[in-house]
Every structure is written in C-alpha cells, then in structure tokens.
Coordinates of C-alpha atoms in Angstrom, one line a residue:
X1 CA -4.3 2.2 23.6
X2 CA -2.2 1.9 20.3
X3 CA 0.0 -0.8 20.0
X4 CA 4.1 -0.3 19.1
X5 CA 3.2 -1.9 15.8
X6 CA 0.1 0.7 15.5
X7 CA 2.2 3.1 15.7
X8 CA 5.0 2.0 13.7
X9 CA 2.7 1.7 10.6
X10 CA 0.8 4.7 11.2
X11 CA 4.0 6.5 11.5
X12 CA 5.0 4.6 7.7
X13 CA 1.7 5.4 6.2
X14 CA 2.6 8.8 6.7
X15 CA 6.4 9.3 5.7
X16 CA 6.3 6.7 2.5
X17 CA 4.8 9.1 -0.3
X18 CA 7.9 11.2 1.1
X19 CA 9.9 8.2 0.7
X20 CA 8.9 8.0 -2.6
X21 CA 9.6 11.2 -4.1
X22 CA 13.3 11.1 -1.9
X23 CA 13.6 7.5 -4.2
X24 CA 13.1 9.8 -7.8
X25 CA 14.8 12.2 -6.7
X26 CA 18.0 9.4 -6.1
X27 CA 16.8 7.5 -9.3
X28 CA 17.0 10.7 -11.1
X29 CA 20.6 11.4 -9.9
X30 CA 21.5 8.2 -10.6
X31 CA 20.6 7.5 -13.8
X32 CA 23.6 10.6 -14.8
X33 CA 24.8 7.3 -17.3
X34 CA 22.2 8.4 -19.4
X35 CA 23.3 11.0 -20.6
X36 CA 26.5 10.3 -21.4
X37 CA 26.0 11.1 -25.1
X38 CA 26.2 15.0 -23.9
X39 CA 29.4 14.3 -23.4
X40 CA 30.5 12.4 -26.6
X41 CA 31.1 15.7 -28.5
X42 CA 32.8 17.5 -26.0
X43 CA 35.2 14.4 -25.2
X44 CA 36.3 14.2 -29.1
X45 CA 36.8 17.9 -29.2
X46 CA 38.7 18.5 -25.9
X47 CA 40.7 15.1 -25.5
X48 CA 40.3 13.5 -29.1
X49 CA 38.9 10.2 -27.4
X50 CA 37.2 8.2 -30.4
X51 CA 33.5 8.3 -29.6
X52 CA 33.1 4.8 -30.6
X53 CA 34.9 3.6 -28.1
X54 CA 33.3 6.4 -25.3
X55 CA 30.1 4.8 -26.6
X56 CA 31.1 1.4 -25.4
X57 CA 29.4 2.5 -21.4
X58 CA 26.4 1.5 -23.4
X59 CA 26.7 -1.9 -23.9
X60 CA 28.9 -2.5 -21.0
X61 CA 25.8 -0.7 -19.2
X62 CA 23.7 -3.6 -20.4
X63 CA 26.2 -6.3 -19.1
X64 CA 26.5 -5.2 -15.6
X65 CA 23.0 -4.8 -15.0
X66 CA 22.8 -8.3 -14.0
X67 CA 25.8 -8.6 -11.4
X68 CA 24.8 -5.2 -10.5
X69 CA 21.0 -6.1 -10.0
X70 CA 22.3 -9.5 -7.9
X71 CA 24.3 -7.4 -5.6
X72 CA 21.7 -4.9 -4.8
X73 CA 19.4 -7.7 -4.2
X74 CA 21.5 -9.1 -1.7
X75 CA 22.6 -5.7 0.5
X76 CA 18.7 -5.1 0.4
X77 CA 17.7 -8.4 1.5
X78 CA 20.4 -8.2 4.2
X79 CA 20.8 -4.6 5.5
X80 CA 17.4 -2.4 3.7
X81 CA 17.2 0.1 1.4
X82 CA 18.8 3.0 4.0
X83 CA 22.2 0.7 3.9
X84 CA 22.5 0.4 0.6
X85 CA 21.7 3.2 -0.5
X86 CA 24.4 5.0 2.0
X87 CA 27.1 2.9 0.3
X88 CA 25.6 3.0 -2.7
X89 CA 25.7 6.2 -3.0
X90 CA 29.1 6.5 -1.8
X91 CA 30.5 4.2 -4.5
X92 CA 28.5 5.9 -7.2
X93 CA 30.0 9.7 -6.3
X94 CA 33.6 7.8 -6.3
X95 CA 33.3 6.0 -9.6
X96 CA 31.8 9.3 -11.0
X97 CA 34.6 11.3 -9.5
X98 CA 36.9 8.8 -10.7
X99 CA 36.2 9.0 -14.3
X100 CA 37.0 12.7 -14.3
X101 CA 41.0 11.7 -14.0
X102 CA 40.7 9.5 -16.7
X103 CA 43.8 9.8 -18.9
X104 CA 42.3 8.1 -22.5
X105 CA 38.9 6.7 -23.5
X106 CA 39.2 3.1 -22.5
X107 CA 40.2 4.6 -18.8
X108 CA 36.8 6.6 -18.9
X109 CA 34.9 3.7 -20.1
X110 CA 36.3 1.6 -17.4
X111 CA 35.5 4.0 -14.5
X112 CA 32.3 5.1 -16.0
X113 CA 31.5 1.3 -16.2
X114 CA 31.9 1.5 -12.5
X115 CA 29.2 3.7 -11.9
X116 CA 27.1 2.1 -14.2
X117 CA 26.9 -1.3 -11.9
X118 CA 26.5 0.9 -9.0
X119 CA 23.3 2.6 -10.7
X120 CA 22.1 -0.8 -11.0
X121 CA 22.8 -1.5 -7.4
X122 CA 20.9 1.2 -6.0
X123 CA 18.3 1.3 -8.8
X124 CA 17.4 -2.2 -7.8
X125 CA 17.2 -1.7 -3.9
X126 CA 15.2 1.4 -4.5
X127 CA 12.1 -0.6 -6.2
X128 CA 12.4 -3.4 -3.5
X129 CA 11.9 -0.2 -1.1
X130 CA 8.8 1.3 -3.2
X131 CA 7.6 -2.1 -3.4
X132 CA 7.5 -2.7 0.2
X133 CA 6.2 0.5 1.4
X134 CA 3.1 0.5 -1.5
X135 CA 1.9 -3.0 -0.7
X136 CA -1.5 -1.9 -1.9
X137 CA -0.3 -0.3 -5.1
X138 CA 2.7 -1.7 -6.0
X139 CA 2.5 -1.0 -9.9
X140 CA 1.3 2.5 -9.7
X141 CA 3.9 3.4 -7.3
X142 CA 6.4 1.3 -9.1
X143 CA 5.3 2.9 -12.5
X144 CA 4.9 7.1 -10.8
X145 CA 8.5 6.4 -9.7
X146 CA 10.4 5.3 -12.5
X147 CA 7.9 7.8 -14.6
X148 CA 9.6 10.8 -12.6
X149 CA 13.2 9.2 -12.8
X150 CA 12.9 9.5 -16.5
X151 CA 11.5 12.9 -16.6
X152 CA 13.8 13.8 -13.7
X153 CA 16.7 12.6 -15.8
X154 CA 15.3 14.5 -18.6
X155 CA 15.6 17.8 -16.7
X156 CA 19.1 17.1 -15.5
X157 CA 20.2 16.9 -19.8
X158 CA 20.6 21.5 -19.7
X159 CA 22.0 21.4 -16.4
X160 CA 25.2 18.9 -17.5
X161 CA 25.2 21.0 -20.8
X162 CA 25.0 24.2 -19.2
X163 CA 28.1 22.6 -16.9
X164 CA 30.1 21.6 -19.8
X165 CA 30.3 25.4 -21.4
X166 CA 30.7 27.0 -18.4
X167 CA 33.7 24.8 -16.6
X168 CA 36.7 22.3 -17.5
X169 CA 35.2 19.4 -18.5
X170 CA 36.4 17.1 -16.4
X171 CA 36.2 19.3 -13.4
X172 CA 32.9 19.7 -14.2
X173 CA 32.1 15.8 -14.0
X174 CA 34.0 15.9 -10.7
X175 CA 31.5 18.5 -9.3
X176 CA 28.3 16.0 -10.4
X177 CA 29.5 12.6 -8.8
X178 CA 30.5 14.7 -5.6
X179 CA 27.1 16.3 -5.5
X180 CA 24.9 13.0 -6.7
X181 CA 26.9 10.9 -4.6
X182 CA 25.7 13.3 -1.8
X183 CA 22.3 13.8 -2.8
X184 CA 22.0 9.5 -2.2
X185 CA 24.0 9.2 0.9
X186 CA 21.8 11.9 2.3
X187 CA 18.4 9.9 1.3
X188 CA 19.9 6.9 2.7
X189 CA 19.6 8.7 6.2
X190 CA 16.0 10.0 5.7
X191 CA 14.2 7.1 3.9
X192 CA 12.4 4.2 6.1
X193 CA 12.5 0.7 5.3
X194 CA 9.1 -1.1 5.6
X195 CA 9.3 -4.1 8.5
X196 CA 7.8 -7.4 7.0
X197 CA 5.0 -7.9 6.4
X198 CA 4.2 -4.3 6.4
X199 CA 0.4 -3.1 5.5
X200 CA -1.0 0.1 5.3
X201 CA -3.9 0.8 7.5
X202 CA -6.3 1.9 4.9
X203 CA -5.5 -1.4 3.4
X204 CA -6.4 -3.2 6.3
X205 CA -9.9 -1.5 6.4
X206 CA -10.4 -2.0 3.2
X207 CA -9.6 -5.8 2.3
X208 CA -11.6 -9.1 4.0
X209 CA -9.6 -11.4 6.3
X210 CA -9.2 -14.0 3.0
X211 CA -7.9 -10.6 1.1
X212 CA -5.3 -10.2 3.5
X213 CA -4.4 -13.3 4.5
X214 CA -3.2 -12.8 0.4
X215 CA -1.3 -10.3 1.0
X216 CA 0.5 -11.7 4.6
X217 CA 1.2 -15.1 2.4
X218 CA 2.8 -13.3 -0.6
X219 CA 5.3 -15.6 -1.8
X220 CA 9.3 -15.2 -1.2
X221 CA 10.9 -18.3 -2.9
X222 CA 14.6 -19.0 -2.6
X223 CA 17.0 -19.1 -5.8
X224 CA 16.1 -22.7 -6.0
X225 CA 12.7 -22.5 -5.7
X226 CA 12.3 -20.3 -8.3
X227 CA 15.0 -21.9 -10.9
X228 CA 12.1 -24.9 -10.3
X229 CA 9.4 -23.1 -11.5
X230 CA 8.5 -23.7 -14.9
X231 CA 6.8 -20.2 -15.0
X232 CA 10.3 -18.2 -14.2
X233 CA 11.9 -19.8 -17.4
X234 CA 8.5 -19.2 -19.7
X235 CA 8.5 -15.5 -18.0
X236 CA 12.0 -15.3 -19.8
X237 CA 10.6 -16.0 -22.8
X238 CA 7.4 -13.9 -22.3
X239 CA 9.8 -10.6 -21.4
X240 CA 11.7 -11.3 -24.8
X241 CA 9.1 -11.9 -27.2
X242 CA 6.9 -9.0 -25.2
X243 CA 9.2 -6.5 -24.9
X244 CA 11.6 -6.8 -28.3
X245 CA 9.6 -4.3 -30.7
X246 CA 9.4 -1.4 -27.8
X247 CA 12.6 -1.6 -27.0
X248 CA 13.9 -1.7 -30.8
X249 CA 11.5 1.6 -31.6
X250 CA 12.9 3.3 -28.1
X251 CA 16.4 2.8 -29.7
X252 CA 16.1 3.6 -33.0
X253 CA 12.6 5.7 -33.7
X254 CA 13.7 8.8 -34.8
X255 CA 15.4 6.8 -38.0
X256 CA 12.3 5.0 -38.7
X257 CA 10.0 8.1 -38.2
X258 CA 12.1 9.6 -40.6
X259 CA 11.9 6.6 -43.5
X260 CA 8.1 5.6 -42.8
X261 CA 6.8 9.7 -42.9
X262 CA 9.4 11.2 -45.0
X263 CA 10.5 13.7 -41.9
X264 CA 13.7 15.4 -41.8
X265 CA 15.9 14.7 -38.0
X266 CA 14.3 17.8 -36.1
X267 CA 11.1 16.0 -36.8
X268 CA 12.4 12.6 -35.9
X269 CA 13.5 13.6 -32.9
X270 CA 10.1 15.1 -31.9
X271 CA 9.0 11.8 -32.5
X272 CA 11.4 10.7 -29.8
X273 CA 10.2 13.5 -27.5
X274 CA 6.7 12.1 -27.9
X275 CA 7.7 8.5 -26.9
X276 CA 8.9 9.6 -23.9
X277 CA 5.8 11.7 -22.9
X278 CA 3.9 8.7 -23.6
X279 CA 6.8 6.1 -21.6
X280 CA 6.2 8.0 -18.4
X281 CA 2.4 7.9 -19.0
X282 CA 2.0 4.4 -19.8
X283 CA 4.1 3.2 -16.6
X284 CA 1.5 5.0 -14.3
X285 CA -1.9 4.2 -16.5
X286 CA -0.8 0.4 -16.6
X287 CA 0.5 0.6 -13.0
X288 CA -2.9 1.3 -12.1
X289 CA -4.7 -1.2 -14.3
X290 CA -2.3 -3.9 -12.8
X291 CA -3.3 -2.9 -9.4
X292 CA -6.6 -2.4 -9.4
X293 CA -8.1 -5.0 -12.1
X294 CA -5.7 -7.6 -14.0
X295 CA -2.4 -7.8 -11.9
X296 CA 1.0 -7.8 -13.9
X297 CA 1.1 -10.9 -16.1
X298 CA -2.4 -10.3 -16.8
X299 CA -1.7 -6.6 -17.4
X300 CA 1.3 -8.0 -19.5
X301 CA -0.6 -10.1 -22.1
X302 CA -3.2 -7.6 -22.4
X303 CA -0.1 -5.2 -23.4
X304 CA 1.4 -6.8 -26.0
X305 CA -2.4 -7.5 -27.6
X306 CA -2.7 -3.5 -27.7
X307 CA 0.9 -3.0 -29.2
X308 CA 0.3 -5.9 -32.0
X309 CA -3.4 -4.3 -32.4
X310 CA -1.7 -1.0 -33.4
X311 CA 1.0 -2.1 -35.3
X312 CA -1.4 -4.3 -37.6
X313 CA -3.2 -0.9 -37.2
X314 CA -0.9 1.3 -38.9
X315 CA -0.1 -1.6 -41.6
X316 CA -3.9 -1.8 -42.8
X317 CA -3.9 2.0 -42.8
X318 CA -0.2 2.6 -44.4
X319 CA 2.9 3.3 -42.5
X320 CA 3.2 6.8 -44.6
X321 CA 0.1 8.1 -42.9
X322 CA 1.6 10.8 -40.9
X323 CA -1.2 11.3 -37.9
X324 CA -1.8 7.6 -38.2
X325 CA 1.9 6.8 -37.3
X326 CA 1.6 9.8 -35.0
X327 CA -1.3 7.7 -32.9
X328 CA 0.5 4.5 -33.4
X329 CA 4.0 5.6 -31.8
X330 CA 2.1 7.4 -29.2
X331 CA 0.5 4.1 -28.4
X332 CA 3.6 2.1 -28.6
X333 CA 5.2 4.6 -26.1
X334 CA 3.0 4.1 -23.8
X335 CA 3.9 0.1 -23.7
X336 CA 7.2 1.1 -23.6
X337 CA 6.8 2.9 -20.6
X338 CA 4.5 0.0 -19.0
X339 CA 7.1 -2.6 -19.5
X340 CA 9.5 -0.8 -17.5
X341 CA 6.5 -0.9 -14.7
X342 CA 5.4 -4.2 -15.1
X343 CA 8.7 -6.6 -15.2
X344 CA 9.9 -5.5 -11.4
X345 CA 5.9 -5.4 -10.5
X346 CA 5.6 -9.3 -11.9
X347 CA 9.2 -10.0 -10.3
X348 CA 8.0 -8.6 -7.0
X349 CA 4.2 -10.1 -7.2
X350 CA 5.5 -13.7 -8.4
X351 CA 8.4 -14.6 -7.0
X352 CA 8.7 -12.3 -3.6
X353 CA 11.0 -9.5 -2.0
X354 CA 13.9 -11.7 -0.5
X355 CA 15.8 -12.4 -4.1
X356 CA 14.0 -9.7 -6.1
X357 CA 17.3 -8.7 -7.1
X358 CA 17.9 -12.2 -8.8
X359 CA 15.0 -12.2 -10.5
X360 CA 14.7 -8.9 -11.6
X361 CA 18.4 -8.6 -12.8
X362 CA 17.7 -11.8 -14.8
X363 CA 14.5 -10.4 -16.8
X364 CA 16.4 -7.3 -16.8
X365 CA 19.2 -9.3 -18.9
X366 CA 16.3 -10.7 -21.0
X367 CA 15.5 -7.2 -21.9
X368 CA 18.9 -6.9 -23.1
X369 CA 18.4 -9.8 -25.4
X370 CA 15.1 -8.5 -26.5
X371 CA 17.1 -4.9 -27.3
X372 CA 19.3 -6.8 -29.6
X373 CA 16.7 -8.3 -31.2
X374 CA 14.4 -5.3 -31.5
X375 CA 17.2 -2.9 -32.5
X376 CA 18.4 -5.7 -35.7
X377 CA 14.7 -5.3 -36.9
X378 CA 13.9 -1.8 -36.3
X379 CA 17.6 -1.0 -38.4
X380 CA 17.9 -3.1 -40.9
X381 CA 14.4 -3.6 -42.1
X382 CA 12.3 -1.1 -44.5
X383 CA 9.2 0.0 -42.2
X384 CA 6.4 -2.0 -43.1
X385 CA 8.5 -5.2 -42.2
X386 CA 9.8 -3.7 -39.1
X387 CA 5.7 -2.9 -38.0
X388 CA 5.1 -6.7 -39.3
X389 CA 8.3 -8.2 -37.5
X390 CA 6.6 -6.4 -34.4
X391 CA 2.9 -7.2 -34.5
X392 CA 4.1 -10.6 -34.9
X393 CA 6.5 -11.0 -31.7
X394 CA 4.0 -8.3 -29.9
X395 CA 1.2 -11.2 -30.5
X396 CA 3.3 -14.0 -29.5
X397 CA 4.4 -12.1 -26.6
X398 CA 0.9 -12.3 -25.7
X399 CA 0.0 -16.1 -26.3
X400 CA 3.4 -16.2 -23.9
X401 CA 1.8 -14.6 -21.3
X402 CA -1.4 -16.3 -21.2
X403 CA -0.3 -19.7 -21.1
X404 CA 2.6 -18.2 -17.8
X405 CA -1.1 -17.1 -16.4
X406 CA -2.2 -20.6 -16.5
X407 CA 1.0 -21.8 -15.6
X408 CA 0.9 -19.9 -12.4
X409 CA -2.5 -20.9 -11.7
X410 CA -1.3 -24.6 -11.6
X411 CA 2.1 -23.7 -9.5
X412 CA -0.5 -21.9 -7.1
X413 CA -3.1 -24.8 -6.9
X414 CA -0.3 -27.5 -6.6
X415 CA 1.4 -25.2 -3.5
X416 CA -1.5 -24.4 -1.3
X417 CA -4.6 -25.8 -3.5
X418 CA -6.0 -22.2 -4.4
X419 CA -5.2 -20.2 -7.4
X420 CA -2.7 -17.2 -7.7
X421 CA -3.9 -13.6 -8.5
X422 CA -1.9 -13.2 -11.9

C-alpha cells in the first residue's frame, strides 16, 4: 500500500510541469517594467514628462533588485511560493495601478519603482519554487522558464501598444496592473510548493543510494555561513568578470552592430532581435549541459572560454565581416541567455534554498556592477577594442571560475571529507 508521502510526490510529479508553465506565465506578467520604453513616447507627448527622468525606473530597477531579492527570499523561506506570490501579486497590481494617478514624472518614477521591487520579490520566489520542484533538472527548468518569461514579455510589447492607441493612457495602465496583479494572485492559489527534501520518483529510480544521499544532503548554509566562504566572495568576482561583455552587448548592440558592419538602425535592431532568439536558447542548451554533464560553475567557466573564443574569433577574422559578426553575436547571445540560467542555478546548487534570496539578490547586484562596466566599454570604445576589452574579461572570467571550482572542492572536502559536484 502507498505511503502519504508516496502519494504526495506522485501527486507533485504530476502537477509541477503545470506549475511551471503557471510560473512564465506570472514571470511574464511581471516583468511589465520592461517595457516601459513603450511608454516613453507617449508620456512626453500626452503629459510632457521629460523622458530622462521617466527613464530613471531603469536604474532604480537595478537598485531594488537587491532589497527586493532579500525580501522574497525571506517570505519564500518562511511561508512558500503560493504565499508570496498571493501578496506579491497583490502589491504588484497596486503599485501598477498606482502609477496610473501619477500627477508628474518623478511621481510615476516613484510608484513605478514600487513595482519594480515587487517584480523582484516575486521573480525571486518563483525560481526558488522551480528550483525545488525540478530537483533533477534544476538548470533546464531554471533556463525553459526564464527562456519563456522573456519571450512571453516579448509578446506582451503589441498588446501594451495596441492599449496605448486604443484607450487614455493612464486608464490604460490602470487596466494592466488590475489584470497582472490578478493573473498572480490567481497562480498563487493553483501552484504547489515542494515539501523538503522533495525528489521526483523517476529520480529515485534512476540515481544509486550515494547519488541520492547527494541530493538529500544538498547544502542550505545560513547568512553566516556563507559570508565565511571564501568561494561566495570569489563567486562575486567570477559573476563580474564573466558576465560584464554580455551584459554591455545586451544594452548597447544595436549601436555597435551599426559601427562594426556599417548597418543602418532597422538592421541594428535585427541584430537585437537575434540576440534575443539566441538568449532564450542558450538558457535551455546550457541548462541542460549544467545538468546533465558539468554542473553550473563548471558550466560557467566553460562559458566564458566559448564567449572569449568567439570574440578573439571575430578579431582574427575582422570585426567588419558581416556573417562573421552575424555568427559571433549569435554566439554571444546565447551566453547571454545562459548567464541568466546559470547565476540562480549556482546560487541554488552552492549555497541552498533557505537564503537563496540573499544570495541570489547579491550576484544579482554584481550583475549590476558588471552592466556598468560592460555598457562604459561597449559605448565608448571603437569596436575592435570593445571585442578585445571582452575576450579579455570573458577569459579571466573563466580562470575565475576554475580556481571557485577548486575552491569548492576544498570547502567540500574540509565539511564532510568528499568533494562537491561543481
């Protein structure tokens, strides 16, 4: 006769790939911030708001990311996925809704800022749920869901056009944060949370006892703990150095498609079209690669050796070669898309569920840093040095993460006197 538990995880094996697509679907919704520069025009036309100061939900977007990040951590830890998405979603609506009585720019920057943090909040309970329900493939299911967020997001760009000829403005963004905030309250009811230590039953006919005794022991170190760990601080590092050329191209590619190959700004951003094709790609391809063969740090160093291949690539051959910088971008998109896979994969595989948010909202931060240094290169720098500039931090990036591998290894041994899986 089955067990409770039996039941309990045959009864999550079978709702979690529909707990999945319900967490894109909320990540899609969510992620409204995005396209705020639909807006911009409209804004300066209808209420004269200077779009420079509209644009400043950007970098306030970066900022709260962090406090945002350690606050979702936290509800998740404490009440699950279901809880906070419920509130959550709830806040996110309001702050939406909010922003639609805004009376000057600054106002709407304020409010919009609201939502922002609360994107973060949900965003970053929604991969500790995906992580916890896909024990046995964390990065694909990790890098199929944030894939589909971006796409999903992608879609939504007509539909809040379409909303902005056809209805007042701000009546218009009214009418989105009641219906997103719906759309995630709703989730919140129908999603499951995985109970520790949850394993899918497949997995536990597949793996040895040793295998998953791996998984059962996975590591869930407190604040301290991990603020001890030399690895965390060189992971920092690793995340800056790794990530800083992707990040600069994401932000500023059209311009430097259109000053390595000569191409006019329809082509430039067809360019940009491409990188994200490629994004939501290389988040599932190196999803599975981290799963199946090399794990996330692993998967991580053999990235950035890829990225600085193809950017010493394109130098050799000439940064005016149009299909040659054609290969080379679609390359680099891909690693773009992988590094939003692999830092909450490595933050969930190193350091454990119970202050993911912590963790994740700190190499989240780093990623800011690595923006700013990324976007000063990919600006001000003629393309050959920017392609230079980035082989060079894409190879250090890599020499980063293979002596965090070793590091690990010697955190593991000292801990329980066997290696990690990195």
């Amino acid at each position: 006769m089955a067990t409770g538990n039996e039941l309990s995880t045959r009864s999550i094996d079978k709702k979690r790939w529909l707990v999945l697509v319900l967490q894109m679907l909320v990540g899609s919704v969510t992620a409204y911030v995005y396209n705020l520069t639909i807006y911009i025009g409209p804004l300066q036309e209808q209420k004269g708001w200077d779009p420079t100061v509209v644009v400043l939900v950007w970098t306030i977007m970066m900022v709260v990311g962090l406090p945002g990040s350690l606050i979702g951590g936290k509800l998740n830890a404490k009440f699950g996925s279901r809880f906070t998405l419920k509130v959550g979603g709830l806040a996110f609506g309001l702050a939406v809704i909010l922003s639609s009585f805004s009376t000057s720019a600054m106002m709407f920057v304020v409010t919009d800022s609201l939502a922002c943090l609360m994107m973060y909040v949900i965003y970053v309970s929604q991969l500790a749920n995906v992580g916890a329900l896909f024990p046995d493939k964390s990065a694909f299911a990790t890098g199929l869901f944030i894939a589909a967020t971006a796409l999903g997001t992608a879609i939504m760009a007509p539909f809040i056009e379409w909303l902005t000829r056809t209805m007042d403005l701000m009546h218009g963004i009214a009418l989105q944060g009641a219906i997103y905030g719906i759309i995630v309250i709703v989730c919140g009811f129908i999603i499951i949370d995985a109970p520790k230590g949850y394993m899918p039953a497949n997995m536990e006919q597949k793996l040895g006892e040793e295998e998953l005794s791996k998984y059962a022991d996975r590591p869930n170190y407190t604040v301290m703990q991990i603020l001890k760990k030399p690895s965390f601080w060189l992971l920092i590092i690793g995340v800056v150095l790794g990530t800083a050329f992707c990040n600069g191209l994401s932000a500023n590619l059209s311009l430097v498609a259109q000053a390595a190959v000569s191409v006019g700004t329809a082509a430039g951003a067809l360019f940009y079209s491409l990188w994200q094709i490629a994004s939501a790609v290389g988040g599932i391809l190196v999803g599975i690669m981290s799963d199946k063969w090399f794990g996330p740090v692993k998967s991580f160093m053999l990235l950035c050796i890829v990225c600085a291949a193809a950017s010493i690539l394109l130098l050799a051959g000439g940064v005016s070669q149009y299909t040659l910088f054609l290969i080379v971008i679609a390359i680099l998109g891909l690693g773009s898309g992988a590094v939003l896979t692999l830092i909450p994969d490595t933050s969930l595989q190193i350091f454990g569920e119970r202050n993911f948010g912590f963790t994740y909202g700190i190499l989240v931060f780093s990623g800011a840093g690595a923006s700013l240094i990324g976007t000063q290169i990919t600006t001000r720098c003629a393309p050959a040095m920017t392609f230079t500039y980035g082989a060079a931090l894409c190879a250090a990036g890599a020499v980063m993460f293979f002596i965090i591998a070793a590091m690990l290894r010697r955190e593991a041994k000292k801990e329980t006197g066997t290696p990690a899986e990195q």
